[in-house]
Amino acid sequence: MKGDQLVTAAPGPAGIDPAALTREQLLGWRCALCGTLLAGDRPLGTVTIGQGPTLTTYPLWACDPNCATENAWRAAIGHAAGCEACRTGGCETGQRLLDAYSTAFRGER
């Protein structure tokens, strides 16, 4: 958020700094935690932002499934799409990314 008179009431849920949120995050278009464009979402709570005498409360949304799981899956698939070693099954980086996804997925359940 930009503005000379920006005042925040209190830190948002999960310790989110309301002043650091983008317009898209405040309007519910992007995840308030990771900034990813939302396809599925879950409510996080609200933040109140003041500019001058006006206070506005925004509901915050996060990725659903969990950001960690979603980001780990995207990293693994993004890597595998361009990696010849992943196609032959001998890529240590690909395996590490898949292991990170498995760990995040198990932690979500």
GROMACS .gro file of N, CA, C and O in nm:
model
  436
    1MET      N    1   0.085  -0.117   0.000
    1MET     CA    2   0.000   0.000   0.000
    1MET      C    3   0.090   0.124   0.000
    1MET      O    4   0.192   0.126   0.062
    2LYS      N    5   0.045   0.223  -0.068
    2LYS     CA    6   0.120   0.348  -0.071
    2LYS      C    7   0.035   0.459  -0.015
    2LYS      O    8  -0.086   0.456  -0.020
    3GLY      N    9   0.099   0.557   0.040
    3GLY     CA   10   0.026   0.671   0.093
    3GLY      C   11   0.104   0.734   0.206
    3GLY      O   12   0.166   0.664   0.284
    4ASP      N   13   0.099   0.863   0.212
    4ASP     CA   14   0.173   0.933   0.315
    4ASP      C   15   0.108   0.919   0.452
    4ASP      O   16   0.176   0.928   0.553
    5GLN      N   17  -0.023   0.899   0.456
    5GLN     CA   18  -0.093   0.895   0.583
    5GLN      C   19  -0.136   0.754   0.622
    5GLN      O   20  -0.230   0.737   0.696
    6LEU      N   21  -0.067   0.653   0.571
    6LEU     CA   22  -0.104   0.515   0.598
    6LEU      C   23  -0.086   0.481   0.745
    6LEU      O   24   0.018   0.504   0.804
    7VAL      N   25  -0.191   0.430   0.805
    7VAL     CA   26  -0.189   0.389   0.945
    7VAL      C   27  -0.250   0.250   0.950
    7VAL      O   28  -0.351   0.225   0.888
    8THR      N   29  -0.189   0.160   1.022
    8THR     CA   30  -0.247   0.027   1.036
    8THR      C   31  -0.292   0.009   1.179
    8THR      O   32  -0.226   0.055   1.272
    9ALA      N   33  -0.405  -0.058   1.197
    9ALA     CA   34  -0.461  -0.076   1.330
    9ALA      C   35  -0.379  -0.176   1.411
    9ALA      O   36  -0.348  -0.153   1.526
   10ALA      N   37  -0.347  -0.288   1.353
   10ALA     CA   38  -0.274  -0.394   1.422
   10ALA      C   39  -0.226  -0.495   1.320
   10ALA      O   40  -0.280  -0.503   1.211
   11PRO      N   41  -0.125  -0.575   1.356
   11PRO     CA   42  -0.084  -0.680   1.264
   11PRO      C   43  -0.202  -0.773   1.233
   11PRO      O   44  -0.286  -0.798   1.319
   12GLY      N   45  -0.206  -0.819   1.111
   12GLY     CA   46  -0.314  -0.909   1.070
   12GLY      C   47  -0.291  -1.050   1.117
   12GLY      O   48  -0.196  -1.079   1.191
   13PRO      N   49  -0.379  -1.142   1.076
   13PRO     CA   50  -0.364  -1.281   1.114
   13PRO      C   51  -0.231  -1.336   1.061
   13PRO      O   52  -0.179  -1.289   0.962
   14ALA      N   53  -0.177  -1.432   1.130
   14ALA     CA   54  -0.050  -1.496   1.095
   14ALA      C   55   0.065  -1.396   1.091
   14ALA      O   56   0.163  -1.416   1.022
   15GLY      N   57   0.052  -1.285   1.167
   15GLY     CA   58   0.159  -1.185   1.173
   15GLY      C   59   0.177  -1.105   1.046
   15GLY      O   60   0.281  -1.047   1.024
   16ILE      N   61   0.078  -1.100   0.962
   16ILE     CA   62   0.086  -1.028   0.835
   16ILE      C   63   0.091  -0.878   0.861
   16ILE      O   64   0.011  -0.825   0.938
   17ASP      N   65   0.185  -0.812   0.795
   17ASP     CA   66   0.195  -0.667   0.804
   17ASP      C   67   0.099  -0.607   0.701
   17ASP      O   68   0.123  -0.619   0.581
   18PRO      N   69  -0.009  -0.543   0.744
   18PRO     CA   70  -0.107  -0.489   0.650
   18PRO      C   71  -0.047  -0.390   0.549
   18PRO      O   72  -0.091  -0.383   0.436
   19ALA      N   73   0.055  -0.316   0.590
   19ALA     CA   74   0.116  -0.218   0.501
   19ALA      C   75   0.195  -0.285   0.388
   19ALA      O   76   0.222  -0.223   0.286
   20ALA      N   77   0.230  -0.411   0.404
   20ALA     CA   78   0.307  -0.482   0.302
   20ALA      C   79   0.220  -0.551   0.198
   20ALA      O   80   0.270  -0.602   0.099
   21LEU      N   81   0.090  -0.554   0.220
   21LEU     CA   82  -0.001  -0.622   0.127
   21LEU      C   83  -0.023  -0.539   0.001
   21LEU      O   84  -0.034  -0.417   0.007
   22THR      N   85  -0.032  -0.608  -0.111
   22THR     CA   86  -0.061  -0.539  -0.236
   22THR      C   87  -0.211  -0.517  -0.250
   22THR      O   88  -0.291  -0.576  -0.175
   23ARG      N   89  -0.249  -0.437  -0.346
   23ARG     CA   90  -0.391  -0.413  -0.372
   23ARG      C   91  -0.462  -0.545  -0.405
   23ARG      O   92  -0.572  -0.570  -0.358
   24GLU      N   93  -0.397  -0.630  -0.485
   24GLU     CA   94  -0.456  -0.758  -0.523
   24GLU      C   95  -0.476  -0.850  -0.403
   24GLU      O   96  -0.572  -0.925  -0.396
   25GLN      N   97  -0.385  -0.845  -0.307
   25GLN     CA   98  -0.400  -0.925  -0.185
   25GLN      C   99  -0.513  -0.871  -0.099
   25GLN      O  100  -0.590  -0.949  -0.042
   26LEU      N  101  -0.525  -0.740  -0.090
   26LEU     CA  102  -0.633  -0.681  -0.011
   26LEU      C  103  -0.770  -0.707  -0.072
   26LEU      O  104  -0.869  -0.722   0.000
   27LEU      N  105  -0.777  -0.716  -0.204
   27LEU     CA  106  -0.905  -0.738  -0.271
   27LEU      C  107  -0.938  -0.887  -0.287
   27LEU      O  108  -1.043  -0.921  -0.341
   28GLY      N  109  -0.849  -0.975  -0.240
   28GLY     CA  110  -0.877  -1.117  -0.245
   28GLY      C  111  -0.846  -1.185  -0.376
   28GLY      O  112  -0.891  -1.296  -0.402
   29TRP      N  113  -0.767  -1.121  -0.460
   29TRP     CA  114  -0.729  -1.180  -0.588
   29TRP      C  115  -0.605  -1.268  -0.574
   29TRP      O  116  -0.587  -1.363  -0.648
   30ARG      N  117  -0.519  -1.233  -0.480
   30ARG     CA  118  -0.394  -1.308  -0.458
   30ARG      C  119  -0.384  -1.349  -0.311
   30ARG      O  120  -0.440  -1.284  -0.224
   31CYS      N  121  -0.311  -1.456  -0.287
   31CYS     CA  122  -0.291  -1.508  -0.152
   31CYS      C  123  -0.223  -1.403  -0.064
   31CYS      O  124  -0.122  -1.343  -0.104
   32ALA      N  125  -0.275  -1.381   0.055
   32ALA     CA  126  -0.217  -1.283   0.147
   32ALA      C  127  -0.083  -1.332   0.204
   32ALA      O  128  -0.005  -1.252   0.254
   33LEU      N  129  -0.057  -1.462   0.195
   33LEU     CA  130   0.067  -1.518   0.249
   33LEU      C  131   0.179  -1.525   0.147
   33LEU      O  132   0.291  -1.490   0.174
   34CYS      N  133   0.146  -1.573   0.025
   34CYS     CA  134   0.252  -1.595  -0.074
   34CYS      C  135   0.237  -1.513  -0.200
   34CYS      O  136   0.329  -1.510  -0.281
   35GLY      N  137   0.124  -1.447  -0.221
   35GLY     CA  138   0.105  -1.362  -0.338
   35GLY      C  139   0.063  -1.435  -0.464
   35GLY      O  140   0.047  -1.374  -0.568
   36THR      N  141   0.041  -1.566  -0.456
   36THR     CA  142  -0.001  -1.644  -0.571
   36THR      C  143  -0.145  -1.610  -0.608
   36THR      O  144  -0.229  -1.590  -0.521
   37LEU      N  145  -0.174  -1.605  -0.739
   37LEU     CA  146  -0.310  -1.584  -0.786
   37LEU      C  147  -0.398  -1.696  -0.731
   37LEU      O  148  -0.363  -1.813  -0.740
   38LEU      N  149  -0.510  -1.660  -0.671
   38LEU     CA  150  -0.594  -1.759  -0.603
   38LEU      C  151  -0.684  -1.833  -0.701
   38LEU      O  152  -0.753  -1.773  -0.782
   39ALA      N  153  -0.683  -1.964  -0.691
   39ALA     CA  154  -0.777  -2.050  -0.763
   39ALA      C  155  -0.874  -2.107  -0.661
   39ALA      O  156  -0.994  -2.094  -0.673
   40GLY      N  157  -0.821  -2.169  -0.557
   40GLY     CA  158  -0.899  -2.212  -0.442
   40GLY      C  159  -0.851  -2.130  -0.324
   40GLY      O  160  -0.734  -2.094  -0.317
   41ASP      N  161  -0.939  -2.097  -0.232
   41ASP     CA  162  -0.895  -2.013  -0.122
   41ASP      C  163  -0.962  -2.052   0.010
   41ASP      O  164  -1.056  -2.128   0.012
   42ARG      N  165  -0.903  -1.998   0.117
   42ARG     CA  166  -0.955  -2.017   0.251
   42ARG      C  167  -0.942  -1.884   0.325
   42ARG      O  168  -0.849  -1.808   0.300
   43PRO      N  169  -1.037  -1.854   0.413
   43PRO     CA  170  -1.029  -1.726   0.484
   43PRO      C  171  -0.919  -1.727   0.589
   43PRO      O  172  -0.894  -1.829   0.653
   44LEU      N  173  -0.852  -1.614   0.606
   44LEU     CA  174  -0.749  -1.598   0.709
   44LEU      C  175  -0.794  -1.510   0.824
   44LEU      O  176  -0.746  -1.523   0.934
   45GLY      N  177  -0.881  -1.417   0.797
   45GLY     CA  178  -0.922  -1.317   0.895
   45GLY      C  179  -0.929  -1.182   0.826
   45GLY      O  180  -0.945  -1.175   0.705
   46THR      N  181  -0.914  -1.077   0.902
   46THR     CA  182  -0.924  -0.943   0.844
   46THR      C  183  -0.810  -0.854   0.891
   46THR      O  184  -0.746  -0.882   0.992
   47VAL      N  185  -0.785  -0.749   0.814
   47VAL     CA  186  -0.695  -0.641   0.855
   47VAL      C  187  -0.769  -0.510   0.836
   47VAL      O  188  -0.854  -0.498   0.748
   48THR      N  189  -0.737  -0.413   0.919
   48THR     CA  190  -0.796  -0.281   0.906
   48THR      C  191  -0.685  -0.183   0.874
   48THR      O  192  -0.583  -0.178   0.943
   49ILE      N  193  -0.706  -0.109   0.768
   49ILE     CA  194  -0.607  -0.013   0.722
   49ILE      C  195  -0.672   0.124   0.721
   49ILE      O  196  -0.785   0.140   0.674
   50GLY      N  197  -0.601   0.221   0.776
   50GLY     CA  198  -0.651   0.357   0.778
   50GLY      C  199  -0.569   0.447   0.689
   50GLY      O  200  -0.448   0.436   0.684
   51GLN      N  201  -0.637   0.532   0.619
   51GLN     CA  202  -0.568   0.635   0.541
   51GLN      C  203  -0.642   0.764   0.569
   51GLN      O  204  -0.758   0.780   0.533
   52GLY      N  205  -0.574   0.853   0.639
   52GLY     CA  206  -0.641   0.974   0.684
   52GLY      C  207  -0.746   0.935   0.788
   52GLY      O  208  -0.722   0.850   0.873
   53PRO      N  209  -0.864   0.993   0.780
   53PRO     CA  210  -0.969   0.961   0.878
   53PRO      C  211  -1.049   0.835   0.844
   53PRO      O  212  -1.136   0.795   0.920
   54THR      N  213  -1.019   0.772   0.732
   54THR     CA  214  -1.098   0.657   0.687
   54THR      C  215  -1.032   0.525   0.726
   54THR      O  216  -0.914   0.503   0.697
   55LEU      N  217  -1.108   0.437   0.792
   55LEU     CA  218  -1.063   0.302   0.823
   55LEU      C  219  -1.139   0.205   0.733
   55LEU      O  220  -1.261   0.213   0.722
   56THR      N  221  -1.066   0.114   0.671
   56THR     CA  222  -1.128   0.013   0.586
   56THR      C  223  -1.082  -0.124   0.633
   56THR      O  224  -0.962  -0.146   0.654
   57THR      N  225  -1.177  -0.217   0.649
   57THR     CA  226  -1.145  -0.354   0.689
   57THR      C  227  -1.154  -0.443   0.566
   57THR      O  228  -1.253  -0.441   0.493
   58TYR      N  229  -1.049  -0.520   0.545
   58TYR     CA  230  -1.041  -0.611   0.431
   58TYR      C  231  -1.036  -0.755   0.480
   58TYR      O  232  -0.957  -0.786   0.569
   59PRO      N  233  -1.114  -0.846   0.422
   59PRO     CA  234  -1.097  -0.987   0.452
   59PRO      C  235  -0.974  -1.038   0.377
   59PRO      O  236  -0.950  -0.998   0.262
   60LEU      N  237  -0.896  -1.122   0.441
   60LEU     CA  238  -0.777  -1.179   0.377
   60LEU      C  239  -0.803  -1.324   0.341
   60LEU      O  240  -0.870  -1.397   0.414
   61TRP      N  241  -0.744  -1.366   0.230
   61TRP     CA  242  -0.760  -1.503   0.180
   61TRP      C  243  -0.624  -1.563   0.153
   61TRP      O  244  -0.529  -1.493   0.118
   62ALA      N  245  -0.614  -1.695   0.169
   62ALA     CA  246  -0.489  -1.767   0.142
   62ALA      C  247  -0.518  -1.885   0.050
   62ALA      O  248  -0.633  -1.923   0.030
   63CYS      N  249  -0.413  -1.939  -0.003
   63CYS     CA  250  -0.425  -2.055  -0.092
   63CYS      C  251  -0.492  -2.172  -0.020
   63CYS      O  252  -0.469  -2.193   0.099
   64ASP      N  253  -0.575  -2.242  -0.091
   64ASP     CA  254  -0.631  -2.368  -0.042
   64ASP      C  255  -0.625  -2.465  -0.157
   64ASP      O  256  -0.691  -2.443  -0.259
   65PRO      N  257  -0.540  -2.562  -0.155
   65PRO     CA  258  -0.471  -2.613  -0.038
   65PRO      C  259  -0.360  -2.520   0.009
   65PRO      O  260  -0.332  -2.419  -0.054
   66ASN      N  261  -0.301  -2.561   0.117
   66ASN     CA  262  -0.197  -2.486   0.185
   66ASN      C  263  -0.092  -2.432   0.087
   66ASN      O  264  -0.052  -2.499  -0.007
   67CYS      N  265  -0.045  -2.309   0.110
   67CYS     CA  266   0.056  -2.245   0.025
   67CYS      C  267   0.181  -2.331   0.009
   67CYS      O  268   0.234  -2.344  -0.101
   68ALA      N  269   0.227  -2.388   0.117
   68ALA     CA  270   0.350  -2.468   0.110
   68ALA      C  271   0.332  -2.585   0.016
   68ALA      O  272   0.420  -2.615  -0.065
   69THR      N  273   0.217  -2.650   0.023
   69THR     CA  274   0.191  -2.764  -0.064
   69THR      C  275   0.181  -2.719  -0.209
   69THR      O  276   0.242  -2.777  -0.298
   70GLU      N  277   0.105  -2.614  -0.231
   70GLU     CA  278   0.086  -2.563  -0.367
   70GLU      C  279   0.217  -2.518  -0.429
   70GLU      O  280   0.249  -2.552  -0.544
   71ASN      N  281   0.297  -2.442  -0.354
   71ASN     CA  282   0.424  -2.393  -0.407
   71ASN      C  283   0.524  -2.506  -0.429
   71ASN      O  284   0.599  -2.503  -0.526
   72ALA      N  285   0.524  -2.605  -0.341
   72ALA     CA  286   0.615  -2.719  -0.358
   72ALA      C  287   0.578  -2.798  -0.483
   72ALA      O  288   0.665  -2.842  -0.559
   73TRP      N  289   0.448  -2.816  -0.506
   73TRP     CA  290   0.403  -2.889  -0.626
   73TRP      C  291   0.441  -2.812  -0.753
   73TRP      O  292   0.491  -2.869  -0.849
   74ARG      N  293   0.418  -2.682  -0.754
   74ARG     CA  294   0.453  -2.600  -0.871
   74ARG      C  295   0.603  -2.604  -0.899
   74ARG      O  296   0.645  -2.610  -1.014
   75ALA      N  297   0.683  -2.600  -0.794
   75ALA     CA  298   0.829  -2.606  -0.813
   75ALA      C  299   0.870  -2.740  -0.873
   75ALA      O  300   0.953  -2.744  -0.965
   76ALA      N  301   0.813  -2.848  -0.823
   76ALA     CA  302   0.849  -2.982  -0.874
   76ALA      C  303   0.807  -2.998  -1.019
   76ALA      O  304   0.885  -3.044  -1.103
   77ILE      N  305   0.685  -2.960  -1.052
   77ILE     CA  306   0.636  -2.973  -1.189
   77ILE      C  307   0.709  -2.879  -1.284
   77ILE      O  308   0.744  -2.916  -1.396
   78GLY      N  309   0.733  -2.756  -1.239
   78GLY     CA  310   0.805  -2.660  -1.322
   78GLY      C  311   0.945  -2.708  -1.355
   78GLY      O  312   0.993  -2.693  -1.468
   79HIS      N  313   1.011  -2.769  -1.258
   79HIS     CA  314   1.145  -2.822  -1.282
   79HIS      C  315   1.140  -2.941  -1.377
   79HIS      O  316   1.214  -2.948  -1.474
   80ALA      N  317   1.050  -3.034  -1.349
   80ALA     CA  318   1.042  -3.157  -1.429
   80ALA      C  319   1.007  -3.129  -1.575
   80ALA      O  320   1.051  -3.202  -1.665
   81ALA      N  321   0.930  -3.025  -1.600
   81ALA     CA  322   0.888  -2.994  -1.737
   81ALA      C  323   1.005  -2.964  -1.829
   81ALA      O  324   0.999  -2.993  -1.948
   82GLY      N  325   1.112  -2.910  -1.775
   82GLY     CA  326   1.226  -2.875  -1.859
   82GLY      C  327   1.351  -2.955  -1.831
   82GLY      O  328   1.459  -2.919  -1.879
   83CYS      N  329   1.341  -3.063  -1.757
   83CYS     CA  330   1.460  -3.139  -1.716
   83CYS      C  331   1.464  -3.277  -1.780
   83CYS      O  332   1.380  -3.361  -1.753
   84GLU      N  333   1.564  -3.297  -1.863
   84GLU     CA  334   1.580  -3.428  -1.930
   84GLU      C  335   1.611  -3.538  -1.829
   84GLU      O  336   1.564  -3.651  -1.842
   85ALA      N  337   1.689  -3.506  -1.726
   85ALA     CA  338   1.724  -3.606  -1.625
   85ALA      C  339   1.601  -3.654  -1.549
   85ALA      O  340   1.594  -3.770  -1.509
   86CYS      N  341   1.502  -3.567  -1.531
   86CYS     CA  342   1.379  -3.607  -1.463
   86CYS      C  343   1.304  -3.711  -1.547
   86CYS      O  344   1.240  -3.802  -1.493
   87ARG      N  345   1.312  -3.698  -1.677
   87ARG     CA  346   1.242  -3.793  -1.766
   87ARG      C  347   1.303  -3.932  -1.759
   87ARG      O  348   1.235  -4.031  -1.779
   88THR      N  349   1.432  -3.939  -1.730
   88THR     CA  350   1.498  -4.069  -1.721
   88THR      C  351   1.506  -4.121  -1.578
   88THR      O  352   1.551  -4.232  -1.555
   89GLY      N  353   1.462  -4.037  -1.483
   89GLY     CA  354   1.458  -4.080  -1.343
   89GLY      C  355   1.587  -4.064  -1.267
   89GLY      O  356   1.603  -4.118  -1.158
   90GLY      N  357   1.682  -3.985  -1.320
   90GLY     CA  358   1.809  -3.970  -1.251
   90GLY      C  359   1.839  -3.830  -1.204
   90GLY      O  360   1.955  -3.792  -1.196
   91CYS      N  361   1.739  -3.754  -1.170
   91CYS     CA  362   1.761  -3.614  -1.131
   91CYS      C  363   1.749  -3.597  -0.980
   91CYS      O  364   1.642  -3.617  -0.922
   92GLU      N  365   1.859  -3.560  -0.917
   92GLU     CA  366   1.859  -3.539  -0.772
   92GLU      C  367   1.775  -3.418  -0.733
   92GLU      O  368   1.704  -3.421  -0.632
   93THR      N  369   1.780  -3.312  -0.814
   93THR     CA  370   1.701  -3.192  -0.784
   93THR      C  371   1.552  -3.223  -0.792
   93THR      O  372   1.474  -3.184  -0.705
   94GLY      N  373   1.511  -3.295  -0.897
   94GLY     CA  374   1.370  -3.334  -0.911
   94GLY      C  375   1.323  -3.418  -0.795
   94GLY      O  376   1.212  -3.398  -0.743
   95GLN      N  377   1.407  -3.511  -0.751
   95GLN     CA  378   1.370  -3.596  -0.639
   95GLN      C  379   1.359  -3.515  -0.510
   95GLN      O  380   1.267  -3.534  -0.431
   96ARG      N  381   1.450  -3.421  -0.492
   96ARG     CA  382   1.446  -3.334  -0.373
   96ARG      C  383   1.317  -3.251  -0.373
   96ARG      O  384   1.251  -3.237  -0.269
   97LEU      N  385   1.278  -3.197  -0.489
   97LEU     CA  386   1.156  -3.118  -0.499
   97LEU      C  387   1.032  -3.204  -0.474
   97LEU      O  388   0.937  -3.160  -0.407
   98LEU      N  389   1.031  -3.327  -0.525
   98LEU     CA  390   0.919  -3.417  -0.498
   98LEU      C  391   0.912  -3.455  -0.351
   98LEU      O  392   0.803  -3.466  -0.293
   99ASP      N  393   1.027  -3.475  -0.288
   99ASP     CA  394   1.029  -3.506  -0.145
   99ASP      C  395   0.976  -3.388  -0.063
   99ASP      O  396   0.903  -3.407   0.034
  100ALA      N  397   1.010  -3.265  -0.104
  100ALA     CA  398   0.960  -3.146  -0.034
  100ALA      C  399   0.808  -3.138  -0.049
  100ALA      O  400   0.737  -3.105   0.047
  101TYR      N  401   0.757  -3.169  -0.167
  101TYR     CA  402   0.612  -3.170  -0.188
  101TYR      C  403   0.546  -3.276  -0.099
  101TYR      O  404   0.445  -3.249  -0.035
  102SER      N  405   0.602  -3.397  -0.095
  102SER     CA  406   0.546  -3.505  -0.013
  102SER      C  407   0.542  -3.465   0.134
  102SER      O  408   0.443  -3.491   0.204
  103THR      N  409   0.647  -3.403   0.181
  103THR     CA  410   0.653  -3.359   0.321
  103THR      C  411   0.546  -3.253   0.348
  103THR      O  412   0.475  -3.260   0.450
  104ALA      N  413   0.531  -3.156   0.259
  104ALA     CA  414   0.430  -3.052   0.277
  104ALA      C  415   0.290  -3.111   0.272
  104ALA      O  416   0.202  -3.075   0.352
  105PHE      N  417   0.268  -3.206   0.183
  105PHE     CA  418   0.136  -3.268   0.169
  105PHE      C  419   0.100  -3.347   0.295
  105PHE      O  420  -0.010  -3.338   0.346
  106ARG      N  421   0.196  -3.423   0.348
  106ARG     CA  422   0.171  -3.500   0.471
  106ARG      C  423   0.145  -3.407   0.590
  106ARG      O  424   0.061  -3.435   0.676
  107GLY      N  425   0.215  -3.295   0.595
  107GLY     CA  426   0.197  -3.199   0.704
  107GLY      C  427   0.062  -3.131   0.700
  107GLY      O  428   0.009  -3.085   0.800
  108GLU      N  429   0.002  -3.124   0.581
  108GLU     CA  430  -0.128  -3.060   0.564
  108GLU      C  431  -0.241  -3.149   0.612
  108GLU      O  432  -0.345  -3.103   0.653
  109ARG      N  433  -0.224  -3.275   0.603
  109ARG     CA  434  -0.331  -3.371   0.639
  109ARG      C  435  -0.342  -3.392   0.785
  109ARG      O  436  -0.307  -3.387   0.877
   0.00000   0.00000   0.00000
